Amino acid sequence: MGNNVVVVGTQWGDEGKGKVVDLLTAKAHVVVRFQGGNNAGHTLVVGGKKFIFHLIPSGILYEDKTCLIGNGVVVDPEVLLQEIDRLAEAGVKVEPGRLYLSEKAHLIMPYHKALDLAREASKGKAKLGTTGRGIGPCYEDKVARVGIRAVDLTEPDVLEGKIRANLEEKNFILTQYLGAQALEPEPVIESYLSMAERLNPFIADVSLILEQATSQGKEILFEGAQGTHLDVDHGTYPFVTSSNPVAGTACSGAGIGPRHLGHVLGIVKAYTTRVGAGPFVTELEDRVGEHLREKGVEFGSTTGRPRRCGWLDMVVVNDAKRLNGLHSLAITKLDVLTGLETIKVCVGYEVEGKRIYTRPASLNVMGRCTPVYQKMPGWNDDIMGARKMDQLPAEARDYLKAIEDIAGLPISIVSVGAAREETILLSDPFAD
Ligand code: GDP
Ligand code: IMO
Ligand code: MG
């Protein structure tokens, strides 16, 4: 029996978690999402085809694996059904047995989306730049103990009562405070009851399925969404999401104890990106930033927004090392750096004449931080065909070595292209 593996983003999301999860699924039996919702967009390129998953775990392309959506995920049932339908069109049949949804997962309702959009609009320039998918309002209702859970889809009377009760309050806020349209209860009830008919066979106790898997010695892969610096506790608050993307959430969000977590793998993009507003010390608004955006195709997989780009920030990665208890790193998109004459890595921040090595909690202080860079020579050879370290140019190997040294962690995977096979596997996280 090997380890279980937790895959987490170390930056602000979009590190390439989906690609790595798809790759590692070959060695797992079960893949489980444990937080976030369809604010996530995880892209895989398999057999020349591109798939983007928002809710369904990125392991779904393997026929013989079980994919689970844990209780910590907020689920928009319409998006889940669309995703199932799109997979069917691509020849991937998603049936119960292959996919299960936790009965305790909270559902995103139309009023969550309406509130998300209306609040962002009311903030004007001060908006957070959310994905508008209703993620924040759904998590708020969960904590306020008025949320609607997947299990409610199996009890039509309960579902109807909860929708009516919620809409009374939400409609008041939408119309009286936010100047938005009210929602009629009937169409909402009707559409959720109709979606329930299709979704009910997928609803299960995910914690029990995981217990069964561990007792049979089956490997579990935990698929994080977002990234450590979007964490509602540890991220650049308030420019964060409303869940905890850190590895510890794999326990509470899937229904499993900490001793089962195994290897924690941090995904690090070879440079930094972020979508939406918030501080970004190594951001580049010049030709190099443009190179990264164009070559890295840095446009959101969920909203299509151009992503902000900058140099690799090891202050951010080292914070993620501590917050997640990382065992190793997977470096992605190394190929995007090809063609740059000089590459810079941020090794610390300077603020008020002092050098610091962790991200300050105050956004005012963070706004005054300037990056301290280590400069390294770049390379020009195409590296997408490399499958072993010695097939990389010396400059690329030196860059990877610098990352290992600054982080004090080994690199287990290097990704040199979007496709599954465009990967250098240095060690197996399931084995170490
Ligand atoms: P996630 O949210 O962490 O799963 O990442 P996204 O899928 O949102 O963004 C990563 C993007 O980079 C996707 O379009 C991937 O297909 C692509 N990608 C992943 N790894 C590599 C890589 O090594 N090289 C290149 N060029 N693209 C990659
Ligand atoms: P994956 O899993 C990148 C960002 C949004 C916004 C902030 C809050 O693909 O890495 P929300 O809709 O969650 O309330 O928005 O969080 N955000 C992401 N950025 N990748 C993601 O997911 C993200 N999920 C949310 O852009 O800044
Ligand atoms: Mg993404």
Tab-separated table of C-alpha atoms and ligand atoms in Angstrom:
chain	number	residue	atom	x	y	z
A	1	MET	CA	0.000	0.000	0.000
A	2	GLY	CA	1.322	3.459	-0.903
A	3	ASN	CA	0.603	6.904	0.367
A	4	ASN	CA	-2.408	9.021	-0.222
A	5	VAL	CA	-1.563	12.319	-1.931
A	6	VAL	CA	-2.967	15.814	-1.399
A	7	VAL	CA	-2.523	18.222	-4.315
A	8	VAL	CA	-2.691	21.908	-3.369
A	9	GLY	CA	-2.021	25.193	-5.123
A	10	THR	CA	0.812	27.203	-3.538
A	11	GLN	CA	0.068	30.553	-5.196
A	12	TRP	CA	-3.210	32.258	-6.206
A	13	GLY	CA	-4.752	29.364	-8.134
A	14	ASP	CA	-4.338	28.141	-11.726
A	15	GLU	CA	-0.975	26.545	-10.964
A	16	GLY	CA	-1.802	23.499	-13.098
A	17	LYS	CA	-3.420	21.364	-10.390
A	18	GLY	CA	-5.785	19.733	-12.900
A	19	LYS	CA	-2.967	18.531	-15.128
A	20	VAL	CA	-1.041	17.074	-12.190
A	21	VAL	CA	-4.143	15.427	-10.709
A	22	ASP	CA	-4.954	13.826	-14.061
A	23	LEU	CA	-1.389	12.557	-14.325
A	24	LEU	CA	-1.315	11.148	-10.790
A	25	THR	CA	-4.753	9.563	-11.053
A	26	ALA	CA	-3.106	6.698	-12.935
A	27	LYS	CA	-1.659	5.630	-9.561
A	28	ALA	CA	-4.768	6.284	-7.408
A	29	HIS	CA	-8.086	4.491	-6.932
A	30	VAL	CA	-10.147	7.398	-5.679
A	31	VAL	CA	-9.974	11.131	-6.444
A	32	VAL	CA	-11.803	13.587	-4.192
A	33	ARG	CA	-12.463	17.338	-4.300
A	34	PHE	CA	-12.726	18.793	-0.785
A	35	GLN	CA	-13.383	22.554	-1.034
A	36	GLY	CA	-14.286	25.370	-3.407
A	37	GLY	CA	-16.855	25.075	-6.136
A	38	ASN	CA	-17.182	25.981	-9.774
A	39	ASN	CA	-14.999	29.028	-9.226
A	40	ALA	CA	-12.318	26.445	-10.015
A	41	GLY	CA	-11.332	25.724	-13.594
A	42	HIS	CA	-8.990	22.764	-13.961
A	43	THR	CA	-7.709	22.129	-17.475
A	44	LEU	CA	-6.407	18.828	-18.813
A	45	VAL	CA	-5.090	18.039	-22.252
A	46	VAL	CA	-5.400	14.338	-22.973
A	47	GLY	CA	-5.047	12.704	-26.383
A	48	GLY	CA	-4.980	16.147	-28.007
A	49	LYS	CA	-8.351	17.044	-26.460
A	50	LYS	CA	-8.838	19.794	-23.921
A	51	PHE	CA	-11.172	19.299	-20.953
A	52	ILE	CA	-12.010	21.943	-18.349
A	53	PHE	CA	-13.483	20.736	-15.049
A	54	HIS	CA	-15.154	23.050	-12.576
A	55	LEU	CA	-16.671	20.543	-10.151
A	56	ILE	CA	-16.000	16.988	-11.246
A	57	PRO	CA	-12.587	15.759	-10.037
A	58	SER	CA	-9.874	15.820	-12.704
A	59	GLY	CA	-9.515	12.031	-12.413
A	60	ILE	CA	-12.779	11.384	-14.258
A	61	LEU	CA	-11.155	10.502	-17.599
A	62	TYR	CA	-9.891	7.219	-16.133
A	63	GLU	CA	-12.702	4.685	-16.405
A	64	ASP	CA	-11.799	2.552	-13.423
A	65	LYS	CA	-11.410	5.279	-10.792
A	66	THR	CA	-13.977	6.588	-8.345
A	67	CYS	CA	-14.427	10.353	-8.273
A	68	LEU	CA	-15.924	12.050	-5.236
A	69	ILE	CA	-17.214	15.523	-4.491
A	70	GLY	CA	-16.755	16.011	-0.748
A	71	ASN	CA	-18.916	17.806	1.802
A	72	GLY	CA	-16.568	20.817	1.787
A	73	VAL	CA	-17.385	21.633	-1.840
A	74	VAL	CA	-20.207	24.040	-2.728
A	75	VAL	CA	-22.078	22.584	-5.663
A	76	ASP	CA	-24.084	24.335	-8.334
A	77	PRO	CA	-26.280	21.443	-9.499
A	78	GLU	CA	-26.856	23.027	-12.899
A	79	VAL	CA	-23.105	23.225	-13.530
A	80	LEU	CA	-22.594	19.666	-12.315
A	81	LEU	CA	-25.240	18.360	-14.723
A	82	GLN	CA	-23.794	20.397	-17.601
A	83	GLU	CA	-20.384	18.939	-16.864
A	84	ILE	CA	-21.803	15.403	-16.861
A	85	ASP	CA	-23.556	16.114	-20.195
A	86	ARG	CA	-20.430	17.591	-21.809
A	87	LEU	CA	-18.426	14.554	-20.784
A	88	ALA	CA	-21.092	12.303	-22.309
A	89	GLU	CA	-20.773	14.252	-25.582
A	90	ALA	CA	-17.016	13.609	-25.458
A	91	GLY	CA	-17.692	9.889	-24.998
A	92	VAL	CA	-17.070	9.765	-21.230
A	93	LYS	CA	-20.067	8.222	-19.519
A	94	VAL	CA	-20.408	9.510	-15.962
A	95	GLU	CA	-22.652	7.287	-13.916
A	96	PRO	CA	-23.156	6.615	-10.204
A	97	GLY	CA	-20.364	4.263	-9.271
A	98	ARG	CA	-17.910	6.435	-11.087
A	99	LEU	CA	-18.961	9.719	-9.461
A	100	TYR	CA	-20.539	10.441	-6.078
A	101	LEU	CA	-21.652	13.692	-4.489
A	102	SER	CA	-21.575	14.061	-0.710
A	103	GLU	CA	-25.030	14.325	0.817
A	104	LYS	CA	-23.597	17.013	3.067
A	105	ALA	CA	-22.272	19.265	0.291
A	106	HIS	CA	-23.983	22.654	0.216
A	107	LEU	CA	-25.817	23.704	-2.924
A	108	ILE	CA	-25.329	26.969	-4.739
A	109	MET	CA	-28.745	28.513	-5.334
A	110	PRO	CA	-29.762	31.176	-7.881
A	111	TYR	CA	-29.959	33.754	-5.061
A	112	HIS	CA	-26.303	33.087	-4.180
A	113	LYS	CA	-25.271	34.028	-7.704
A	114	ALA	CA	-27.570	37.079	-7.676
A	115	LEU	CA	-26.103	38.238	-4.349
A	116	ASP	CA	-22.511	37.673	-5.519
A	117	LEU	CA	-23.060	39.737	-8.674
A	118	ALA	CA	-25.103	42.492	-7.001
A	119	ARG	CA	-22.567	42.913	-4.199
A	120	GLU	CA	-19.663	43.121	-6.600
A	121	ALA	CA	-21.573	45.706	-8.679
A	122	SER	CA	-22.347	47.756	-5.566
A	123	LYS	CA	-18.657	47.846	-4.613
A	124	GLY	CA	-17.659	49.561	-7.872
A	125	LYS	CA	-13.892	49.988	-8.047
A	126	ALA	CA	-13.441	48.274	-4.670
A	127	LYS	CA	-14.799	44.980	-6.006
A	128	LEU	CA	-12.943	41.745	-5.221
A	129	GLY	CA	-13.199	40.407	-8.755
A	130	THR	CA	-15.020	37.230	-7.728
A	131	THR	CA	-15.938	34.666	-10.350
A	132	GLY	CA	-19.609	35.584	-9.838
A	133	ARG	CA	-20.540	31.963	-9.264
A	134	GLY	CA	-22.187	32.498	-5.851
A	135	ILE	CA	-19.342	30.879	-3.921
A	136	GLY	CA	-19.077	33.430	-1.084
A	137	PRO	CA	-22.842	33.718	-0.406
A	138	CYS	CA	-23.191	29.908	-0.394
A	139	TYR	CA	-20.425	29.465	2.191
A	140	GLU	CA	-21.979	32.303	4.223
A	141	ASP	CA	-25.283	30.424	4.364
A	142	LYS	CA	-23.495	27.225	5.360
A	143	VAL	CA	-21.894	28.951	8.334
A	144	ALA	CA	-25.120	30.840	9.126
A	145	ARG	CA	-26.858	27.438	9.248
A	146	VAL	CA	-29.454	28.275	6.620
A	147	GLY	CA	-27.791	26.453	3.705
A	148	ILE	CA	-29.401	23.842	1.489
A	149	ARG	CA	-27.509	20.564	1.210
A	150	ALA	CA	-27.460	17.831	-1.410
A	151	VAL	CA	-29.420	15.595	0.975
A	152	ASP	CA	-32.287	18.108	0.784
A	153	LEU	CA	-32.680	17.171	-2.887
A	154	THR	CA	-33.919	13.783	-1.695
A	155	GLU	CA	-36.664	15.360	0.462
A	156	PRO	CA	-38.846	17.593	-1.739
A	157	ASP	CA	-40.882	19.079	1.124
A	158	VAL	CA	-37.780	20.048	3.064
A	159	LEU	CA	-36.213	21.518	-0.079
A	160	GLU	CA	-39.275	23.607	-0.863
A	161	GLY	CA	-39.559	24.926	2.699
A	162	LYS	CA	-35.909	25.939	2.798
A	163	ILE	CA	-36.039	27.685	-0.565
A	164	ARG	CA	-39.115	29.705	0.502
A	165	ALA	CA	-37.629	30.669	3.872
A	166	ASN	CA	-34.314	31.696	2.319
A	167	LEU	CA	-35.896	33.713	-0.459
A	168	GLU	CA	-37.849	35.843	2.004
A	169	GLU	CA	-34.644	37.165	3.490
A	170	LYS	CA	-32.562	37.168	0.305
A	171	ASN	CA	-35.214	39.015	-1.703
A	172	PHE	CA	-35.317	41.707	0.956
A	173	ILE	CA	-31.548	42.214	0.732
A	174	LEU	CA	-31.512	41.963	-3.071
A	175	THR	CA	-34.259	44.538	-3.608
A	176	GLN	CA	-34.053	46.836	-0.579
A	177	TYR	CA	-30.316	47.017	-0.083
A	178	LEU	CA	-28.642	46.049	-3.347
A	179	GLY	CA	-31.209	47.405	-5.811
A	180	ALA	CA	-31.359	44.086	-7.655
A	181	GLN	CA	-34.298	41.979	-8.872
A	182	ALA	CA	-36.235	39.666	-6.549
A	183	LEU	CA	-36.448	35.948	-7.384
A	184	GLU	CA	-39.781	34.120	-7.454
A	185	PRO	CA	-39.734	30.922	-5.361
A	186	GLU	CA	-41.778	28.722	-7.741
A	187	PRO	CA	-39.361	28.543	-10.695
A	188	VAL	CA	-36.451	27.920	-8.288
A	189	ILE	CA	-38.318	25.096	-6.537
A	190	GLU	CA	-39.369	23.594	-9.851
A	191	SER	CA	-35.899	23.637	-11.358
A	192	TYR	CA	-34.216	22.179	-8.241
A	193	LEU	CA	-36.821	19.418	-7.971
A	194	SER	CA	-36.267	18.532	-11.593
A	195	MET	CA	-32.469	18.502	-11.210
A	196	ALA	CA	-32.911	16.355	-8.088
A	197	GLU	CA	-34.340	13.557	-10.228
A	198	ARG	CA	-31.075	13.308	-12.155
A	199	LEU	CA	-28.735	13.977	-9.245
A	200	ASN	CA	-30.215	11.803	-6.512
A	201	PRO	CA	-28.560	8.578	-7.720
A	202	PHE	CA	-25.147	10.252	-7.302
A	203	ILE	CA	-25.747	11.366	-3.707
A	204	ALA	CA	-23.877	9.289	-1.135
A	205	ASP	CA	-21.929	9.349	2.118
A	206	VAL	CA	-18.468	10.245	0.800
A	207	SER	CA	-16.810	9.754	4.184
A	208	LEU	CA	-17.968	6.112	4.254
A	209	ILE	CA	-16.713	5.525	0.701
A	210	LEU	CA	-13.310	6.887	1.738
A	211	GLU	CA	-13.254	4.706	4.842
A	212	GLN	CA	-13.921	1.668	2.723
A	213	ALA	CA	-11.143	2.667	0.316
A	214	THR	CA	-8.577	3.146	3.081
A	215	SER	CA	-9.520	-0.111	4.765
A	216	GLN	CA	-8.883	-1.905	1.463
A	217	GLY	CA	-5.487	-0.185	1.096
A	218	LYS	CA	-6.612	1.838	-1.909
A	219	GLU	CA	-4.774	5.069	-2.722
A	220	ILE	CA	-6.667	8.344	-2.464
A	221	LEU	CA	-5.816	11.520	-4.320
A	222	PHE	CA	-7.170	14.740	-2.799
A	223	GLU	CA	-7.647	17.479	-5.386
A	224	GLY	CA	-7.379	20.993	-3.992
A	225	ALA	CA	-8.908	23.953	-5.764
A	226	GLN	CA	-7.778	27.592	-5.736
A	227	GLY	CA	-4.470	28.250	-3.976
A	228	THR	CA	-2.988	28.876	-0.545
A	229	HIS	CA	-2.958	32.668	-0.921
A	230	LEU	CA	-6.679	32.648	-1.776
A	231	ASP	CA	-7.368	30.903	1.554
A	232	VAL	CA	-9.954	32.792	3.616
A	233	ASP	CA	-7.734	32.506	6.726
A	234	HIS	CA	-4.231	32.571	5.322
A	235	GLY	CA	-4.574	34.425	2.020
A	236	THR	CA	-4.471	38.079	1.018
A	237	TYR	CA	-7.728	38.795	2.878
A	238	PRO	CA	-10.190	40.170	1.786
A	239	PHE	CA	-8.946	39.409	-1.754
A	240	VAL	CA	-9.491	35.703	-1.234
A	241	THR	CA	-12.095	33.034	-1.838
A	242	SER	CA	-14.505	31.887	0.884
A	243	SER	CA	-13.031	28.455	1.580
A	244	ASN	CA	-9.754	27.061	2.924
A	245	PRO	CA	-7.692	25.658	0.028
A	246	VAL	CA	-4.901	24.546	2.395
A	247	ALA	CA	-4.149	20.838	2.727
A	248	GLY	CA	-5.670	20.501	6.210
A	249	THR	CA	-9.110	21.020	4.689
A	250	ALA	CA	-8.772	17.691	2.905
A	251	CYS	CA	-9.806	16.169	6.254
A	252	SER	CA	-12.842	18.262	7.135
A	253	GLY	CA	-13.901	18.714	3.504
A	254	ALA	CA	-13.855	15.027	2.617
A	255	GLY	CA	-14.674	13.419	5.975
A	256	ILE	CA	-11.387	11.681	6.788
A	257	GLY	CA	-8.814	11.930	9.600
A	258	PRO	CA	-5.356	13.574	9.312
A	259	ARG	CA	-3.434	10.291	9.553
A	260	HIS	CA	-4.718	9.387	6.102
A	261	LEU	CA	-3.344	12.417	4.260
A	262	GLY	CA	0.092	11.097	3.264
A	263	HIS	CA	2.191	13.125	0.812
A	264	VAL	CA	1.300	16.805	0.432
A	265	LEU	CA	2.294	17.979	-3.045
A	266	GLY	CA	2.471	21.721	-3.681
A	267	ILE	CA	1.884	22.848	-7.246
A	268	VAL	CA	4.077	25.801	-8.207
A	269	LYS	CA	3.765	27.581	-11.522
A	270	ALA	CA	7.270	28.576	-12.709
A	271	TYR	CA	6.109	32.201	-12.486
A	272	THR	CA	3.165	33.834	-10.674
A	273	THR	CA	-0.348	34.709	-11.814
A	274	ARG	CA	-3.524	35.896	-10.171
A	275	VAL	CA	-7.025	36.667	-11.458
A	276	GLY	CA	-9.132	39.283	-9.761
A	277	ALA	CA	-8.008	42.089	-7.478
A	278	GLY	CA	-5.502	42.090	-4.609
A	279	PRO	CA	-1.824	42.666	-3.859
A	280	PHE	CA	0.831	41.082	-6.080
A	281	VAL	CA	4.421	42.080	-5.259
A	282	THR	CA	6.146	40.556	-8.314
A	283	GLU	CA	3.541	41.678	-10.871
A	284	LEU	CA	4.966	42.711	-14.255
A	285	GLU	CA	3.134	45.202	-16.395
A	286	ASP	CA	5.774	45.225	-19.097
A	287	ARG	CA	6.982	43.180	-22.054
A	288	VAL	CA	7.939	40.234	-19.832
A	289	GLY	CA	4.461	40.176	-18.265
A	290	GLU	CA	3.025	40.164	-21.782
A	291	HIS	CA	5.364	37.277	-22.753
A	292	LEU	CA	4.094	35.221	-19.794
A	293	ARG	CA	0.423	35.966	-20.542
A	294	GLU	CA	0.706	35.225	-24.271
A	295	LYS	CA	3.021	32.202	-24.112
A	296	GLY	CA	1.350	30.799	-20.998
A	297	VAL	CA	-2.149	31.512	-22.394
A	298	GLU	CA	-2.948	33.135	-19.084
A	299	PHE	CA	-6.652	33.760	-19.511
A	300	GLY	CA	-9.047	32.402	-16.859
A	301	SER	CA	-10.486	28.925	-17.562
A	302	THR	CA	-13.655	29.929	-15.687
A	303	THR	CA	-14.248	33.556	-16.626
A	304	GLY	CA	-11.876	34.141	-19.574
A	305	ARG	CA	-10.358	37.171	-17.812
A	306	PRO	CA	-6.685	37.938	-18.592
A	307	ARG	CA	-4.595	36.795	-15.645
A	308	ARG	CA	-2.132	39.198	-14.033
A	309	CYS	CA	1.419	37.818	-14.445
A	310	GLY	CA	4.748	38.239	-12.662
A	311	TRP	CA	7.986	36.556	-11.603
A	312	LEU	CA	8.023	33.552	-9.315
A	313	ASP	CA	7.555	34.738	-5.724
A	314	MET	CA	9.258	32.348	-3.320
A	315	VAL	CA	7.948	34.276	-0.293
A	316	VAL	CA	4.525	33.093	-1.404
A	317	VAL	CA	5.744	29.525	-2.040
A	318	ASN	CA	7.584	29.316	1.287
A	319	ASP	CA	4.476	30.487	3.156
A	320	ALA	CA	2.597	27.725	1.324
A	321	LYS	CA	5.257	25.218	2.395
A	322	ARG	CA	4.564	26.021	6.041
A	323	LEU	CA	0.777	26.379	5.800
A	324	ASN	CA	0.317	23.072	3.988
A	325	GLY	CA	3.214	21.065	5.426
A	326	LEU	CA	4.459	20.339	1.906
A	327	HIS	CA	6.557	17.258	1.183
A	328	SER	CA	7.534	18.128	-2.377
A	329	LEU	CA	6.875	20.515	-5.235
A	330	ALA	CA	5.556	20.071	-8.765
A	331	ILE	CA	6.846	22.855	-11.014
A	332	THR	CA	4.528	23.588	-13.942
A	333	LYS	CA	4.724	25.641	-17.119
A	334	LEU	CA	8.532	25.740	-17.153
A	335	ASP	CA	8.289	25.839	-20.972
A	336	VAL	CA	6.632	29.267	-20.773
A	337	LEU	CA	9.928	30.786	-19.569
A	338	THR	CA	11.745	29.629	-22.712
A	339	GLY	CA	13.008	32.607	-24.718
A	340	LEU	CA	13.498	35.008	-21.811
A	341	GLU	CA	17.030	36.358	-21.584
A	342	THR	CA	17.034	36.777	-17.815
A	343	ILE	CA	14.782	35.134	-15.256
A	344	LYS	CA	14.153	36.588	-11.829
A	345	VAL	CA	13.058	34.829	-8.651
A	346	CYS	CA	11.795	36.808	-5.681
A	347	VAL	CA	13.595	35.578	-2.560
A	348	GLY	CA	12.316	38.137	-0.048
A	349	TYR	CA	10.541	41.484	0.314
A	350	GLU	CA	11.967	44.799	1.370
A	351	VAL	CA	9.777	47.109	3.407
A	352	GLU	CA	10.703	50.136	5.513
A	353	GLY	CA	14.379	49.332	5.144
A	354	LYS	CA	13.947	45.772	6.417
A	355	ARG	CA	14.086	42.466	4.605
A	356	ILE	CA	11.249	40.040	5.329
A	357	TYR	CA	10.631	36.449	4.254
A	358	THR	CA	6.922	35.920	4.962
A	359	ARG	CA	3.931	37.734	3.536
A	360	PRO	CA	2.651	40.431	5.909
A	361	ALA	CA	-0.998	40.161	6.984
A	362	SER	CA	-1.597	43.882	6.533
A	363	LEU	CA	-2.393	44.738	2.930
A	364	ASN	CA	-1.051	48.245	3.526
A	365	VAL	CA	2.334	46.826	4.485
A	366	MET	CA	2.187	44.348	1.615
A	367	GLY	CA	1.443	47.217	-0.770
A	368	ARG	CA	4.700	48.860	0.328
A	369	CYS	CA	6.800	45.699	-0.131
A	370	THR	CA	9.243	45.599	-3.013
A	371	PRO	CA	10.678	42.324	-4.315
A	372	VAL	CA	14.284	41.265	-3.735
A	373	TYR	CA	15.308	39.356	-6.830
A	374	GLN	CA	17.867	36.709	-7.587
A	375	LYS	CA	18.697	36.964	-11.306
A	376	MET	CA	19.422	33.930	-13.435
A	377	PRO	CA	20.220	33.403	-17.108
A	378	GLY	CA	17.382	32.115	-19.294
A	379	TRP	CA	17.433	29.586	-22.167
A	380	ASN	CA	16.193	29.458	-25.741
A	381	ASP	CA	15.924	25.744	-26.565
A	382	ASP	CA	12.424	24.304	-26.758
A	383	ILE	CA	12.006	22.099	-23.683
A	384	MET	CA	8.549	20.649	-24.311
A	385	GLY	CA	10.037	17.372	-25.545
A	386	ALA	CA	12.124	16.822	-22.399
A	387	ARG	CA	11.147	13.738	-20.372
A	388	LYS	CA	14.280	13.552	-18.225
A	389	MET	CA	16.213	16.182	-16.312
A	390	ASP	CA	19.338	15.763	-18.436
A	391	GLN	CA	17.302	16.707	-21.509
A	392	LEU	CA	16.795	20.202	-20.097
A	393	PRO	CA	19.290	23.008	-20.791
A	394	ALA	CA	21.689	23.681	-17.903
A	395	GLU	CA	20.031	27.078	-17.252
A	396	ALA	CA	16.622	25.414	-16.771
A	397	ARG	CA	18.142	22.850	-14.393
A	398	ASP	CA	19.823	25.679	-12.462
A	399	TYR	CA	16.482	27.454	-12.154
A	400	LEU	CA	14.873	24.310	-10.723
A	401	LYS	CA	17.810	23.816	-8.360
A	402	ALA	CA	17.441	27.411	-7.144
A	403	ILE	CA	13.762	26.762	-6.372
A	404	GLU	CA	14.657	23.609	-4.418
A	405	ASP	CA	17.319	25.483	-2.457
A	406	ILE	CA	15.134	28.472	-1.615
A	407	ALA	CA	12.195	26.262	-0.612
A	408	GLY	CA	14.283	23.597	1.084
A	409	LEU	CA	12.072	21.005	-0.611
A	410	PRO	CA	12.604	18.459	-3.382
A	411	ILE	CA	10.890	18.782	-6.748
A	412	SER	CA	9.025	15.586	-7.637
A	413	ILE	CA	7.428	16.639	-10.932
A	414	VAL	CA	8.337	19.115	-13.678
A	415	SER	CA	5.710	19.970	-16.264
A	416	VAL	CA	6.941	21.218	-19.632
A	417	GLY	CA	3.657	21.390	-21.547
A	418	ALA	CA	-0.102	21.147	-21.066
A	419	ALA	CA	-0.425	17.535	-22.272
A	420	ARG	CA	-0.381	14.595	-19.871
A	421	GLU	CA	2.842	13.215	-21.338
A	422	GLU	CA	4.709	16.544	-21.347
A	423	THR	CA	6.079	15.802	-17.916
A	424	ILE	CA	9.302	14.881	-16.150
A	425	LEU	CA	8.527	12.580	-13.231
A	426	LEU	CA	11.399	12.632	-10.734
A	427	SER	CA	9.819	10.738	-7.882
A	428	ASP	CA	6.448	9.194	-7.180
A	429	PRO	CA	4.489	11.086	-4.489
A	430	PHE	CA	2.455	7.902	-3.831
A	431	ALA	CA	5.646	6.039	-2.968
A	432	ASP	CA	7.603	8.642	-0.962
B	1	GDP	P1	-5.559	24.735	-12.224
B	1	GDP	O1	-6.731	25.595	-11.921
B	1	GDP	O2	-4.518	24.787	-11.150
B	1	GDP	O3	-5.937	23.321	-12.568
B	1	GDP	O4	-4.876	25.367	-13.517
B	1	GDP	P2	-5.650	25.871	-14.849
B	1	GDP	O5	-6.095	24.681	-15.602
B	1	GDP	O6	-6.660	26.914	-14.515
B	1	GDP	O7	-4.482	26.650	-15.574
B	1	GDP	C1	-3.318	26.012	-16.000
B	1	GDP	C2	-3.227	26.136	-17.537
B	1	GDP	O8	-1.929	25.800	-17.954
B	1	GDP	C3	-4.147	25.192	-18.278
B	1	GDP	O9	-4.532	25.795	-19.479
B	1	GDP	C4	-3.263	23.969	-18.536
B	1	GDP	O10	-3.657	23.239	-19.699
B	1	GDP	C5	-1.936	24.645	-18.778
B	1	GDP	N1	-0.746	23.880	-18.368
B	1	GDP	C6	-0.587	23.057	-17.312
B	1	GDP	N2	0.702	22.645	-17.223
B	1	GDP	C7	1.351	23.238	-18.244
B	1	GDP	C8	2.726	23.264	-18.671
B	1	GDP	O11	3.600	22.650	-18.081
B	1	GDP	N3	3.015	24.021	-19.768
B	1	GDP	C9	2.079	24.743	-20.436
B	1	GDP	N4	2.462	25.457	-21.480
B	1	GDP	N5	0.798	24.748	-20.069
B	1	GDP	C10	0.434	24.034	-18.975
B	2	IMO	P1	-8.556	27.144	-9.554
B	2	IMO	O1	-9.038	25.964	-8.776
B	2	IMO	C1	-7.729	31.441	-9.680
B	2	IMO	C2	-10.313	34.027	-7.275
B	2	IMO	C3	-11.220	34.969	-8.050
B	2	IMO	C4	-11.268	36.155	-7.087
B	2	IMO	C5	-11.288	35.464	-5.726
B	2	IMO	C6	-12.680	35.309	-5.117
B	2	IMO	O2	-8.858	27.082	-11.001
B	2	IMO	O3	-7.118	27.420	-9.247
B	2	IMO	P2	-14.704	33.655	-5.644
B	2	IMO	O4	-15.542	33.522	-6.891
B	2	IMO	O5	-14.001	32.429	-5.236
B	2	IMO	O6	-15.467	34.292	-4.526
B	2	IMO	O7	-13.582	34.747	-6.065
B	2	IMO	O8	-10.721	34.168	-5.919
B	2	IMO	N1	-10.430	32.592	-7.634
B	2	IMO	C7	-9.535	31.942	-8.387
B	2	IMO	N2	-8.425	32.378	-9.016
B	2	IMO	N3	-8.052	30.127	-9.725
B	2	IMO	C8	-9.152	29.673	-9.079
B	2	IMO	O9	-9.452	28.353	-8.982
B	2	IMO	C9	-9.967	30.599	-8.387
B	2	IMO	N4	-11.116	30.490	-7.674
B	2	IMO	C10	-11.380	31.722	-7.206
B	2	IMO	O10	-10.667	35.321	-9.292
B	2	IMO	O11	-10.078	36.891	-7.175
B	3	MG	MG	-7.841	27.143	-12.760
